[in-house]
Coordinates of C-alpha atoms in Angstrom, one line a residue:
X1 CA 93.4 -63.7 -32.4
X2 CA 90.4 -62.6 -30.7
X3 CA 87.0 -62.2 -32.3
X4 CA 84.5 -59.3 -30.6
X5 CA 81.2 -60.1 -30.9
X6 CA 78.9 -58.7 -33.0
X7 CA 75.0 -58.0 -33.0
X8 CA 73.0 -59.8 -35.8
X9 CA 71.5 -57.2 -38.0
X10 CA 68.2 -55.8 -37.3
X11 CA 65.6 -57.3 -38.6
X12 CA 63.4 -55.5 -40.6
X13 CA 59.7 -55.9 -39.0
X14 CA 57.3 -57.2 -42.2
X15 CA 54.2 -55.1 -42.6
X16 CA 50.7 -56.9 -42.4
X17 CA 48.4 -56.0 -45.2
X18 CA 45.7 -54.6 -43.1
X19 CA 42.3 -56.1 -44.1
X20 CA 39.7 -55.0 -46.4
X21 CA 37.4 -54.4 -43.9
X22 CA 39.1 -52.3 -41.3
X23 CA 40.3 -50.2 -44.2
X24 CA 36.5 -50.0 -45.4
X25 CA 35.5 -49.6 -41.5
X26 CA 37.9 -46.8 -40.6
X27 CA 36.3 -45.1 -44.0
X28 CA 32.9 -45.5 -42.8
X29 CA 32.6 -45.5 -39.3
X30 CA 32.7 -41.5 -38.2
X31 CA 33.1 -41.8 -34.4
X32 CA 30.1 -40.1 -33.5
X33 CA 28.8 -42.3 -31.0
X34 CA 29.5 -46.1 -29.4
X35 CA 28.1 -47.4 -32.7
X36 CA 30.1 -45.6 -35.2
X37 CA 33.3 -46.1 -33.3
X38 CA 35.6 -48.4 -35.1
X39 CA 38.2 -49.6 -32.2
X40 CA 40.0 -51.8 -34.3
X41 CA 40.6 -55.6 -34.3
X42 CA 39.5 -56.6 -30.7
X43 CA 38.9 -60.3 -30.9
X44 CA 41.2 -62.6 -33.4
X45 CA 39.9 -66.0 -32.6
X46 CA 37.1 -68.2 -33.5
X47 CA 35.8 -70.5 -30.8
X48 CA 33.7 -73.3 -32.0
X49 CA 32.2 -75.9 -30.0
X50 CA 33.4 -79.8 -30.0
X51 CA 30.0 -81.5 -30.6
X52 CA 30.1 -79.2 -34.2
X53 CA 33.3 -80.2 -35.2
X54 CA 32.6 -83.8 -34.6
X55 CA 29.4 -83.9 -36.6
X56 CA 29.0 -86.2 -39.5
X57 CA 26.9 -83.6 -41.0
X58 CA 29.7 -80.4 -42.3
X59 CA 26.6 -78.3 -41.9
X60 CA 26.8 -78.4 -38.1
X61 CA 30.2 -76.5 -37.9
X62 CA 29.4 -74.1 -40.5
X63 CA 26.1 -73.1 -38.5
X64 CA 28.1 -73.1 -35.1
X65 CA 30.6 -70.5 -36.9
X66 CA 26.9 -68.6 -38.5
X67 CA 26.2 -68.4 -34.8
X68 CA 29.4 -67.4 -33.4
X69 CA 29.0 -64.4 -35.8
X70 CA 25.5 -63.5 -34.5
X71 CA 26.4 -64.0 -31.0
X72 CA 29.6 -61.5 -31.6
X73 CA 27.5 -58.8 -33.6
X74 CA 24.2 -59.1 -31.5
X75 CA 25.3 -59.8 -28.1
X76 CA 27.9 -58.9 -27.7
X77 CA 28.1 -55.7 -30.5
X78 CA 31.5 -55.9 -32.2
X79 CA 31.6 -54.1 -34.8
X80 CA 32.6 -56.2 -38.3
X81 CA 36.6 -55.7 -38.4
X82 CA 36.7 -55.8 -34.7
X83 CA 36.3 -59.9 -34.4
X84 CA 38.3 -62.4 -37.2
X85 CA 37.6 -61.5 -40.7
X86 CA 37.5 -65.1 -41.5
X87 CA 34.4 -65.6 -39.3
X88 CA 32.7 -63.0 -41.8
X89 CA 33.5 -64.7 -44.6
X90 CA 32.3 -67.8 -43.0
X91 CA 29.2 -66.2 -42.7
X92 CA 28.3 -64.5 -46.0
X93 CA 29.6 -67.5 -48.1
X94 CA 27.2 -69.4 -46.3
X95 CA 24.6 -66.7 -46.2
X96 CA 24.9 -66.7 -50.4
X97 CA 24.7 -70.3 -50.6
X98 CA 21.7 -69.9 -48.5
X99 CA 19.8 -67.5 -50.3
X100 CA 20.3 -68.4 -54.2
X101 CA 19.7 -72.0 -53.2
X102 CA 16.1 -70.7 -52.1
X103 CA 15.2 -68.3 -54.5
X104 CA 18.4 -68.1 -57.2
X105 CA 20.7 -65.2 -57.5
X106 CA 17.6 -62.8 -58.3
X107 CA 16.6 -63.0 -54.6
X108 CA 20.3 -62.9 -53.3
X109 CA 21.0 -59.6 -55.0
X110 CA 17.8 -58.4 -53.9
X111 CA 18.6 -58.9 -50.6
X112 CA 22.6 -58.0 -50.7
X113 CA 23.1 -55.6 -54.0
X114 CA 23.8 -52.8 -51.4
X115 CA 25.5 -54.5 -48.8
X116 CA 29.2 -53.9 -49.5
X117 CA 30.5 -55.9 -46.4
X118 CA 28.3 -59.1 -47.4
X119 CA 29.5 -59.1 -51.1
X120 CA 33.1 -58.7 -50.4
X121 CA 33.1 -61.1 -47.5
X122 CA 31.1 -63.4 -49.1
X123 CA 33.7 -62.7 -52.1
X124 CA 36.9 -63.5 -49.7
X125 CA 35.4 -66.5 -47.7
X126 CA 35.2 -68.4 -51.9
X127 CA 38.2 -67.4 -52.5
X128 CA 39.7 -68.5 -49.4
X129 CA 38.4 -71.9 -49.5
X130 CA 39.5 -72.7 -52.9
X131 CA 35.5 -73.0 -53.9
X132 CA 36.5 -71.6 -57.6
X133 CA 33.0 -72.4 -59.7
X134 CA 30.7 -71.0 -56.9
X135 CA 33.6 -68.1 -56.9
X136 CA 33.3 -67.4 -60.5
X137 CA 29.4 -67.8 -60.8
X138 CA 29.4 -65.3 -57.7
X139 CA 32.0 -62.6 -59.5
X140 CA 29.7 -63.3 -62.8
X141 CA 26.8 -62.2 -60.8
X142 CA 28.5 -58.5 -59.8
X143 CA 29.9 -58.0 -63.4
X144 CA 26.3 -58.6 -64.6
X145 CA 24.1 -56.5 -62.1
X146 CA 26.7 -54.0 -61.5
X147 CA 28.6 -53.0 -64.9
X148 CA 27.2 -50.3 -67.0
X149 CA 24.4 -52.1 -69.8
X150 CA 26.7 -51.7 -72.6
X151 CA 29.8 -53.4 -70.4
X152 CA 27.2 -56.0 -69.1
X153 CA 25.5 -57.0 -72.2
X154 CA 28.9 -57.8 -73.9
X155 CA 30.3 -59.5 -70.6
X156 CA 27.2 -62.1 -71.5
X157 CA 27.7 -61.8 -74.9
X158 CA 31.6 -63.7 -74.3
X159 CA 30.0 -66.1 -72.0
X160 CA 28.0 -67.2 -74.9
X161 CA 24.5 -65.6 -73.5
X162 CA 22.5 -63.7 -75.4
X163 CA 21.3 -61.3 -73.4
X164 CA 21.8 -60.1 -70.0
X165 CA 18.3 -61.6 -68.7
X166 CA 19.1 -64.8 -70.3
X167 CA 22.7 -65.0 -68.4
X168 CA 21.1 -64.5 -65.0
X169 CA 18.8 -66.8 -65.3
X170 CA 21.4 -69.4 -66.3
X171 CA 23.2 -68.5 -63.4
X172 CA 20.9 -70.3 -61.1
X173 CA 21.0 -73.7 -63.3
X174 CA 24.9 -73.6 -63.5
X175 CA 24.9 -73.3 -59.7
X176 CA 22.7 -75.9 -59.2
X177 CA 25.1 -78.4 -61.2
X178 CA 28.1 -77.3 -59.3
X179 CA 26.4 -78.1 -55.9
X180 CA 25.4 -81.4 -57.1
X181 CA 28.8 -82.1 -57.9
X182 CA 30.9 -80.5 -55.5
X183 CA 28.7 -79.0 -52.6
X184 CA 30.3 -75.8 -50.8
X185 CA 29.4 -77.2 -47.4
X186 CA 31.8 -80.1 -46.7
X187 CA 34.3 -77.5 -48.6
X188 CA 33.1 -75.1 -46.1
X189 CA 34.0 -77.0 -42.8
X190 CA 37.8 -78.2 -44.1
X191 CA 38.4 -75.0 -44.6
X192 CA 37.0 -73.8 -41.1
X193 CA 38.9 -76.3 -39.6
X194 CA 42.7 -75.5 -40.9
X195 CA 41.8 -72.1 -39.7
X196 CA 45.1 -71.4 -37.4
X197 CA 42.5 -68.8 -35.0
X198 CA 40.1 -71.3 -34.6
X199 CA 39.5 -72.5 -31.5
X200 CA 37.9 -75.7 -30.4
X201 CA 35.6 -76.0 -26.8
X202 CA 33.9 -78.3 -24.8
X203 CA 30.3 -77.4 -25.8
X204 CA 29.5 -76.4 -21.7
X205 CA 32.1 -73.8 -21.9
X206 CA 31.3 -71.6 -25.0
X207 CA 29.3 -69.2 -23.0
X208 CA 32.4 -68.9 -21.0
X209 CA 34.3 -67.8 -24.0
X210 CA 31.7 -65.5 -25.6
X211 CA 31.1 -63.8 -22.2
X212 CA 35.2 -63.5 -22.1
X213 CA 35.5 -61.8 -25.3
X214 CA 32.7 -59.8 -25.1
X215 CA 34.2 -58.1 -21.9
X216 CA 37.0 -57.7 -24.2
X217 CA 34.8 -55.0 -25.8
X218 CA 35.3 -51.8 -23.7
X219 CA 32.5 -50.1 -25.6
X220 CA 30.1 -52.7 -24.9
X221 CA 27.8 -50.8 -22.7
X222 CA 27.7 -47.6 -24.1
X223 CA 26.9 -49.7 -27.2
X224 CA 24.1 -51.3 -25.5
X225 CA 22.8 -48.0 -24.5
X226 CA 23.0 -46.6 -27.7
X227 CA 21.4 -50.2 -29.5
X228 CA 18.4 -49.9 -26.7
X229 CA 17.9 -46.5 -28.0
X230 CA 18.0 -46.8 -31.6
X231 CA 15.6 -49.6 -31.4
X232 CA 13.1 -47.6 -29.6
X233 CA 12.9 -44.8 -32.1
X234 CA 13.3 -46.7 -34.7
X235 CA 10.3 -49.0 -33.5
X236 CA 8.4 -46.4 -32.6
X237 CA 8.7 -44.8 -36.3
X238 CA 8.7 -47.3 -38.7
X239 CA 5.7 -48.6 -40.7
X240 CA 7.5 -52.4 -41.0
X241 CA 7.4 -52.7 -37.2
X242 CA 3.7 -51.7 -36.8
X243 CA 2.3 -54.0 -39.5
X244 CA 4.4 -56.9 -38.3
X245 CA 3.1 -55.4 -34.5
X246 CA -0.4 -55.6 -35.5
X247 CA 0.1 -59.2 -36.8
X248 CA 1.1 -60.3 -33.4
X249 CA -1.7 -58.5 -31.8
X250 CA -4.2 -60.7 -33.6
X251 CA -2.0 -63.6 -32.6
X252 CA -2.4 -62.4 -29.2
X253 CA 1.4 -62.2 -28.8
X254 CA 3.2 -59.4 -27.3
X255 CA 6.2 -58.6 -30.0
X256 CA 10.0 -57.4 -28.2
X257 CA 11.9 -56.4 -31.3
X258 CA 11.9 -57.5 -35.2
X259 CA 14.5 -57.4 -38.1
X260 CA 14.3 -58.1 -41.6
X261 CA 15.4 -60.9 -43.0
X262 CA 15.0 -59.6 -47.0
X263 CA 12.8 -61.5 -49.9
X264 CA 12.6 -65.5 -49.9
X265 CA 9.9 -67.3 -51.5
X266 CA 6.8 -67.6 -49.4
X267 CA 6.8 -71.3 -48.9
X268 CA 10.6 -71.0 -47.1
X269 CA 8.6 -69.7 -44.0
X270 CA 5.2 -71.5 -45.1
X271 CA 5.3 -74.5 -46.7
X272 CA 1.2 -74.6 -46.9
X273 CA 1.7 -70.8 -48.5
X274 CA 1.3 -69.8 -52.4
X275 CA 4.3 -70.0 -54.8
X276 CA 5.1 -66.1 -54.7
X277 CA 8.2 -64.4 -53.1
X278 CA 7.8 -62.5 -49.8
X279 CA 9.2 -59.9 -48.0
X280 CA 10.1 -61.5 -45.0
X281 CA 10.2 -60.4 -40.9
X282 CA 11.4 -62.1 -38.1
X283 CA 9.7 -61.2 -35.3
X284 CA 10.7 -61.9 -31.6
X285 CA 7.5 -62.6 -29.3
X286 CA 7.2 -63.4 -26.0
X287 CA 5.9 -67.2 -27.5
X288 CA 9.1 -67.4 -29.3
X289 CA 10.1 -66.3 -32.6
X290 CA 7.8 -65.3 -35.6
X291 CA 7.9 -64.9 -39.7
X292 CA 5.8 -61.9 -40.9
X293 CA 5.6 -62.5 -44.9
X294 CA 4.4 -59.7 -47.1
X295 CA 3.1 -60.5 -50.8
X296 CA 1.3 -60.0 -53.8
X297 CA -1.1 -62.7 -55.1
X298 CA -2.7 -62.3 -58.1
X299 CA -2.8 -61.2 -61.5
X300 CA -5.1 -58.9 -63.1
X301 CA -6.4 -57.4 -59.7
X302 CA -3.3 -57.7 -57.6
X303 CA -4.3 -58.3 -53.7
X304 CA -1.1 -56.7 -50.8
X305 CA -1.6 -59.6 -48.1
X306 CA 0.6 -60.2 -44.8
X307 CA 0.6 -63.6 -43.2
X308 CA 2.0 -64.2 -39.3
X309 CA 3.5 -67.6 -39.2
X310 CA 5.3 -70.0 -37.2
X311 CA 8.2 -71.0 -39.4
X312 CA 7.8 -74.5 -41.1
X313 CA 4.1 -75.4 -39.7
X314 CA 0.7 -74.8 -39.8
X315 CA -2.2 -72.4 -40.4
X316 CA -1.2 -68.6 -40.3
X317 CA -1.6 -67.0 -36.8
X318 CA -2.5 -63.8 -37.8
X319 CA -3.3 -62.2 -41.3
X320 CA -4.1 -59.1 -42.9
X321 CA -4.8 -57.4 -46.1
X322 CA -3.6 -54.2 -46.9
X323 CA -3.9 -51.3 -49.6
X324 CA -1.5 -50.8 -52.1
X325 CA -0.1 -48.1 -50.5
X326 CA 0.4 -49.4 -47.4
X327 CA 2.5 -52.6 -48.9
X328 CA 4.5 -49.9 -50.4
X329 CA 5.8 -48.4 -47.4
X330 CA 6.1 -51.8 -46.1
X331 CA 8.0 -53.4 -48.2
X332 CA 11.1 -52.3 -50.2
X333 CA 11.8 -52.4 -53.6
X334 CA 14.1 -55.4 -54.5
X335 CA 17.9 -54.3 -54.2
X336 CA 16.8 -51.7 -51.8
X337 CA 16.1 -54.0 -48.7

């Protein structure tokens, strides 16, 4: 008796769920130009240097993985969804840990209430690495700022609050306790470590790999072109850029480019500074990098002053005072920067 062969079955080719954010990318991104071209997922690793991972101190690996993301984005102008998701969510879990350990939740949604890519990644990178209190303090925070007043004030009511205000405020107490207990960071770099795309370098070859993947980027110089541009009008245009611009001038340094880095307390840039929150710069000099701080001091007869500082020392380098109306244009309402 003979038996013929037979082919196995097909098998039948399991679907990927595709990401948040390339589904939120491909909504957004209209293909106008370099910039608003979405190409996809380009670059599915995470390369991450030795002397990080080796560190006693978990923090080192979490920044190396903060400044893979920057080197990917600013360098090297990926697009979010075009690199590893999980390096996102690396970087706005840490970037939320960050903020509402400097100035609570308050500053944090200040800074990110509009920033639908830092939420949900922030969001995702919690979730992913298991960090449940932070995660539901986080997801309390949305339900709080975001729902309706009605839906909000009775979401605090069944967490025992008694009022909105009152639960927010708590918020930044109960975080506190769960970082004293259980802090996010050494969480942070387990989890970055039994990531399957990471990669792990000799620290003398990571600028091999980022210049490899960013040639991996086919758009990159048209992107550049397009960034260079941008920039100059937008430089050229905005208020922000020529009070931080006239900062530097007093300081007698020549400023390149700026960017803002949202409201922080005053004293995060200047420890010698007054206890108010800021509106904070970062400016790029040809002396190195800069903080330009905008604030209010005062009560009765509120004075707009602006402060140019060298982060973490000394007198300011430059300062100015300005009108009421010209802090205004300076400086965004809270939620809206």
């Amino acid at each position: 008796m003979s038996l013929e062969a037979t082919e196995p079955p097909p098998v039948e080719a399991i679907e990927q769920p595709v990401p948040w954010i390339v589904q939120y990318q491909r909504a957004q991104c209209s293909g106008a130009s370099p910039m608003t071209t979405f190409q996809g997922l380009i670059c599915d690793e995470i390369v991450l240097p030795q002397s990080a991972v080796e560190h006693a101190d978990p923090a080192q690996l979490v920044l190396a993985a903060d400044a893979w993301v920057d080197a990917l984005t600013n360098q090297a102008l990926f697009l979010p969804g075009e690199f590893a998701q999980e390096a996102l969510w690396s970087h706005y879990a840490r970037d939320y840990l960050t903020q509402v350990s400097a100035g609570g939740h308050a500053q944090y949604f200040a800074n990110r209430g509009n920033d639908e890519i830092a939420l949900r990644c922030a969001q995702s990178g919690l979730k992913s690495m298991l960090a449940d209190p932070h995660l539901e303090l986080f997801n309390l925070q949305l339900r709080l700022k975001r729902l309706k007043p009605a839906d909000a004030r009775k979401v605090a009511a069944d967490h025992n609050y008694r009022s909105v205000k009152a639960a927010l405020k708590d918020l930044d107490r109960r975080f506190a306790d769960v970082e004293a207990e259980e802090p996010l960071t050494a969480r942070h770099k387990t989890w970055l470590k039994s990531l399957r795309k990471l990669k792990i370098a000799p620290d003398a070859e990571m600028t091999g790999h980022l210049q490899r993947v960013a040639q991996a980027n086919m758009l990159l110089p048209r992107r550049k072109l397009e960034a260079d541009r941008v920039r100059a009008e937008t430089l050229r245009a905005s208020p922000q850029f020529r009070a931080v611009k006239a900062l530097c001038d007093m300081a007698g340094l020549t400023i390149t480019n700026f960017r803002p880095m949202g409201f922080a307390p005053i004293r995060s840039v200047w420890p010698d500074g007054p206890n108010v929150r800021a509106c904070i710069y970062r400016a790029e000099t040809d002396k190195g990098p800069r903080a330009a701080a905008f604030y209010r001091e005062g009560s009765l007869r509120k004075r707009h002053l602006s402060v140019l500082v060298e982060q973490g020392g000394g007198l300011p380098l430059g300062s100015l005072s300005l009108t009421g109306a010209e802090y205004a244009e300076i400086v965004p309402k809270e939620g809206e920067a």
